[in-house]
XYZ file of C-alpha atoms in Angstrom:
300
model
C 142.196 -67.446 47.765
C 142.143 -65.823 51.223
C 142.799 -62.415 52.254
C 146.383 -63.934 53.194
C 146.822 -64.929 49.573
C 147.319 -68.310 50.434
C 145.454 -71.239 48.755
C 144.155 -73.746 51.275
C 143.886 -77.162 49.958
C 143.554 -80.782 51.407
C 147.283 -81.233 51.128
C 148.036 -78.313 53.072
C 145.960 -79.362 55.750
C 147.386 -82.696 55.790
C 150.851 -81.171 55.622
C 150.181 -78.917 58.453
C 148.596 -81.706 60.734
C 151.699 -84.389 59.910
C 154.308 -81.511 60.880
C 152.500 -80.456 63.877
C 149.806 -83.008 64.969
C 150.995 -86.179 63.365
C 148.562 -88.416 65.600
C 145.872 -86.836 63.373
C 147.329 -86.804 60.077
C 145.877 -90.258 59.221
C 142.366 -89.214 59.405
C 140.171 -88.462 56.679
C 139.983 -84.803 55.269
C 137.111 -83.284 53.291
C 136.276 -79.703 52.849
C 132.819 -78.004 54.274
C 131.299 -75.773 51.901
C 130.698 -72.154 53.623
C 132.508 -70.220 56.165
C 133.193 -66.554 56.255
C 136.331 -66.043 58.526
C 137.464 -69.352 58.292
C 137.605 -72.046 55.878
C 136.562 -75.387 57.698
C 137.600 -79.022 56.694
C 135.970 -81.915 58.361
C 138.741 -84.180 59.949
C 137.440 -87.793 60.439
C 134.099 -88.236 62.057
C 134.406 -85.904 65.209
C 136.928 -83.087 64.604
C 137.132 -80.109 61.985
C 140.186 -77.844 61.084
C 139.679 -74.265 60.624
C 141.990 -72.199 58.646
C 141.783 -68.307 58.795
C 140.737 -67.058 55.736
C 140.580 -63.230 56.561
C 143.041 -61.027 58.461
C 140.742 -60.699 61.812
C 139.960 -64.547 61.694
C 143.309 -65.548 63.980
C 141.996 -63.282 66.704
C 138.421 -64.616 66.549
C 139.979 -68.198 67.009
C 142.090 -67.082 69.677
C 138.766 -65.832 71.503
C 137.036 -69.055 70.953
C 140.146 -71.202 72.171
C 140.201 -69.051 75.405
C 136.446 -68.651 76.150
C 134.794 -71.843 74.724
C 136.280 -74.379 77.225
C 134.758 -71.945 80.070
C 131.481 -71.711 78.540
C 130.549 -75.033 77.057
C 130.335 -77.134 80.075
C 127.318 -75.275 81.160
C 125.794 -75.160 77.704
C 122.903 -77.506 77.213
C 123.770 -77.668 73.197
C 126.838 -78.928 71.588
C 129.223 -76.078 70.564
C 132.576 -76.374 68.995
C 135.402 -76.957 71.539
C 139.389 -76.442 71.017
C 141.473 -79.497 70.590
C 144.294 -78.462 69.260
C 145.989 -75.458 68.262
C 148.084 -74.795 64.902
C 151.176 -72.639 65.258
C 152.319 -70.228 62.205
C 154.766 -71.835 59.941
C 156.705 -71.515 56.940
C 153.854 -73.267 54.990
C 151.211 -71.001 56.732
C 151.791 -67.819 58.688
C 148.820 -67.993 60.780
C 147.876 -69.739 63.734
C 144.865 -72.245 63.045
C 142.675 -74.776 65.285
C 141.340 -78.124 65.441
C 137.649 -78.217 66.994
C 135.078 -80.836 67.939
C 132.796 -81.316 65.242
C 129.008 -80.437 66.060
C 126.836 -82.931 64.062
C 123.610 -81.848 62.235
C 122.970 -79.897 58.984
C 123.211 -75.941 59.013
C 119.661 -73.934 58.867
C 120.407 -72.092 55.610
C 120.342 -75.201 54.016
C 117.475 -77.130 55.874
C 114.492 -76.319 58.064
C 112.983 -76.543 61.368
C 109.862 -78.888 61.549
C 109.482 -78.791 65.359
C 109.111 -75.215 66.095
C 108.004 -75.338 69.828
C 110.994 -77.943 70.324
C 113.197 -75.668 68.659
C 112.379 -72.742 70.348
C 112.616 -74.583 74.133
C 116.129 -75.472 72.886
C 117.334 -72.025 71.674
C 115.889 -70.691 75.074
C 117.386 -73.315 77.172
C 120.484 -72.488 75.206
C 120.582 -68.341 75.636
C 119.273 -68.857 79.438
C 122.619 -70.802 79.829
C 124.590 -68.434 77.861
C 123.517 -65.086 79.199
C 125.032 -64.801 82.634
C 127.242 -61.862 83.573
C 130.292 -61.924 82.224
C 133.592 -61.456 83.731
C 135.522 -58.100 83.539
C 138.150 -59.370 81.071
C 135.173 -60.743 78.803
C 135.732 -59.525 75.040
C 133.834 -56.655 73.916
C 132.795 -56.412 70.443
C 133.909 -53.217 68.280
C 131.306 -53.676 65.765
C 127.939 -55.127 67.487
C 126.504 -55.021 70.916
C 125.583 -51.242 70.966
C 121.974 -50.198 71.198
C 120.000 -50.252 67.696
C 120.289 -46.321 67.503
C 123.888 -46.536 66.854
C 123.538 -48.808 64.525
C 121.500 -46.481 62.232
C 124.457 -46.248 59.326
C 124.447 -49.965 58.933
C 120.519 -50.427 59.215
C 120.185 -47.694 56.440
C 122.644 -49.514 54.269
C 120.859 -52.649 54.254
C 117.391 -51.166 54.208
C 118.441 -48.980 50.792
C 119.802 -51.937 49.450
C 117.507 -54.850 50.002
C 114.104 -53.654 51.793
C 111.170 -54.513 49.470
C 109.297 -51.552 48.474
C 106.128 -52.623 49.464
C 107.331 -53.730 53.054
C 109.635 -50.550 53.425
C 107.478 -48.638 55.426
C 106.892 -51.628 58.038
C 110.250 -52.453 58.298
C 111.473 -49.085 58.869
C 108.361 -49.043 61.856
C 110.143 -51.839 63.486
C 113.524 -50.379 63.499
C 112.308 -46.931 64.834
C 110.418 -48.724 67.756
C 113.803 -50.712 68.736
C 115.889 -47.220 68.316
C 112.779 -45.565 70.659
C 113.463 -48.593 73.262
C 115.173 -48.212 76.419
C 119.193 -49.187 76.701
C 120.129 -52.323 78.776
C 120.508 -51.204 82.114
C 121.620 -54.697 83.512
C 125.419 -55.973 83.839
C 127.183 -56.994 80.577
C 126.238 -60.692 79.571
C 127.875 -63.330 77.657
C 126.360 -63.011 74.122
C 127.166 -65.352 71.225
C 126.640 -62.244 69.085
C 126.068 -63.730 65.594
C 123.006 -66.177 65.634
C 121.670 -66.815 62.141
C 120.774 -69.779 60.266
C 124.365 -70.522 59.111
C 125.721 -70.580 62.715
C 123.030 -73.158 64.060
C 122.684 -76.562 63.092
C 119.709 -78.702 63.071
C 118.901 -82.700 63.490
C 115.568 -84.539 63.641
C 113.679 -81.155 62.882
C 114.941 -78.926 65.603
C 117.944 -76.958 66.935
C 120.690 -79.353 68.004
C 123.722 -77.145 67.902
C 125.543 -73.713 67.766
C 128.688 -72.926 66.102
C 131.189 -69.949 65.228
C 131.521 -67.920 68.669
C 134.384 -65.912 66.978
C 132.091 -62.763 67.731
C 131.048 -63.511 71.003
C 131.238 -60.595 73.616
C 129.713 -59.252 76.970
C 127.036 -57.085 76.429
C 123.022 -56.876 75.645
C 121.581 -59.998 75.364
C 118.992 -58.683 72.758
C 121.301 -59.241 70.159
C 120.995 -63.034 70.617
C 117.042 -62.580 71.046
C 116.974 -61.506 67.903
C 117.151 -65.209 66.801
C 113.526 -65.751 67.935
C 112.786 -64.109 64.616
C 115.914 -64.818 62.439
C 116.211 -68.582 63.404
C 113.068 -69.728 64.566
C 110.069 -70.860 62.258
C 106.898 -68.633 61.933
C 104.859 -68.576 65.366
C 107.359 -70.021 67.516
C 108.687 -66.460 68.885
C 106.391 -66.258 71.808
C 106.750 -69.532 72.735
C 110.578 -68.989 72.925
C 110.034 -65.555 75.159
C 107.742 -67.679 77.536
C 110.427 -70.278 77.746
C 113.341 -67.696 78.063
C 111.334 -65.492 80.547
C 113.832 -62.966 81.300
C 113.445 -60.565 78.769
C 111.611 -57.127 79.333
C 109.653 -55.266 76.820
C 112.407 -52.949 76.043
C 114.721 -55.775 75.460
C 112.256 -57.585 73.104
C 111.889 -54.082 71.186
C 115.421 -53.948 70.780
C 115.600 -57.452 69.935
C 113.201 -57.179 66.988
C 114.874 -54.282 65.524
C 117.939 -56.043 65.488
C 116.235 -58.920 63.929
C 115.344 -56.668 61.059
C 118.680 -55.651 60.632
C 119.985 -59.109 60.619
C 117.120 -60.114 58.112
C 118.539 -57.247 55.604
C 122.080 -58.411 56.143
C 121.294 -61.872 55.205
C 119.181 -60.873 52.076
C 122.089 -58.573 50.979
C 124.411 -61.616 51.219
C 121.881 -63.593 49.154
C 121.821 -61.104 46.563
C 125.610 -60.910 46.355
C 125.722 -64.678 46.052
C 123.335 -64.464 43.480
C 125.298 -62.233 41.571
C 128.488 -64.140 41.901
C 130.102 -61.193 44.205
C 132.868 -61.974 46.622
C 131.558 -62.993 50.057
C 127.745 -63.690 48.742
C 126.066 -66.526 50.513
C 123.121 -67.704 47.757
C 121.418 -69.654 50.597
C 121.324 -66.669 52.735
C 118.838 -64.760 50.736
C 115.649 -66.826 51.215
C 116.867 -67.576 54.905
C 117.010 -63.628 55.265
C 113.504 -63.124 53.092
C 111.739 -65.619 55.524
C 113.303 -64.222 58.642
C 111.869 -60.534 57.706
C 108.394 -61.636 56.935
C 108.388 -63.276 60.704
C 109.710 -60.024 62.037
C 107.030 -58.027 60.469
C 104.083 -60.882 61.596
C 105.610 -61.479 64.736
C 104.837 -58.592 67.137
C 104.544 -60.008 70.523
C 102.958 -56.857 72.673
């Protein structure tokens, strides 16, 4: 059940397509496991239906429909693009979308074996994405700030899951990020939620980026944390050489944010192992591996 207390089934998705987009109703529908704000259904070979499952999901979908067509043409990796918009109806009271399908396997269910190639792909992607955002670009309400403004969130995750034998090292990474200077450049386009479940892998390398619902204009350090959260051990240095736009302060902030994101993934994994709502069992191992990379991956 969703926050909307409506069970989303294949029959419901089919009926909505038949009512609003009948030319797509004949395509095969199959559920895609995962998702946080949206429940996703594969539609044929090239499309996906995204059904909002939380109260905030419709606004995130509207943001994607507004901005992805603007951003996608210049991005060097495949990203979802809106194809159709489903209107609220008596059957389902929220808007929903049909997006292009990004082929590949989510990183939380596989691994990257070609680290340098993946680092080059991520660097090219973020170089293309991280340009000055327009004045009407969205601003995030829960991310995008300097790490020092995220202390409560970090402390919560830290006390919940930080391993005792690593606690001092994790805290040191965070404190260094908090002490780093703030971003002084113009607000840049930022994906905002790069973690293993939001990128896909093919042939051992990064091949696509999904779920732009949290995109915002702000500090690129929030994306650069992916150098540790997504890439395999040893690839962060290669990534920052290829990205070539991050100064010392930005890298320090990014590393601290990578520690925060790693702890969050570990907590969601722990919740999944315990069968708690919202838990993601596959995120735990991904988070712990990312935390190890953060602690071993100082660049300066």
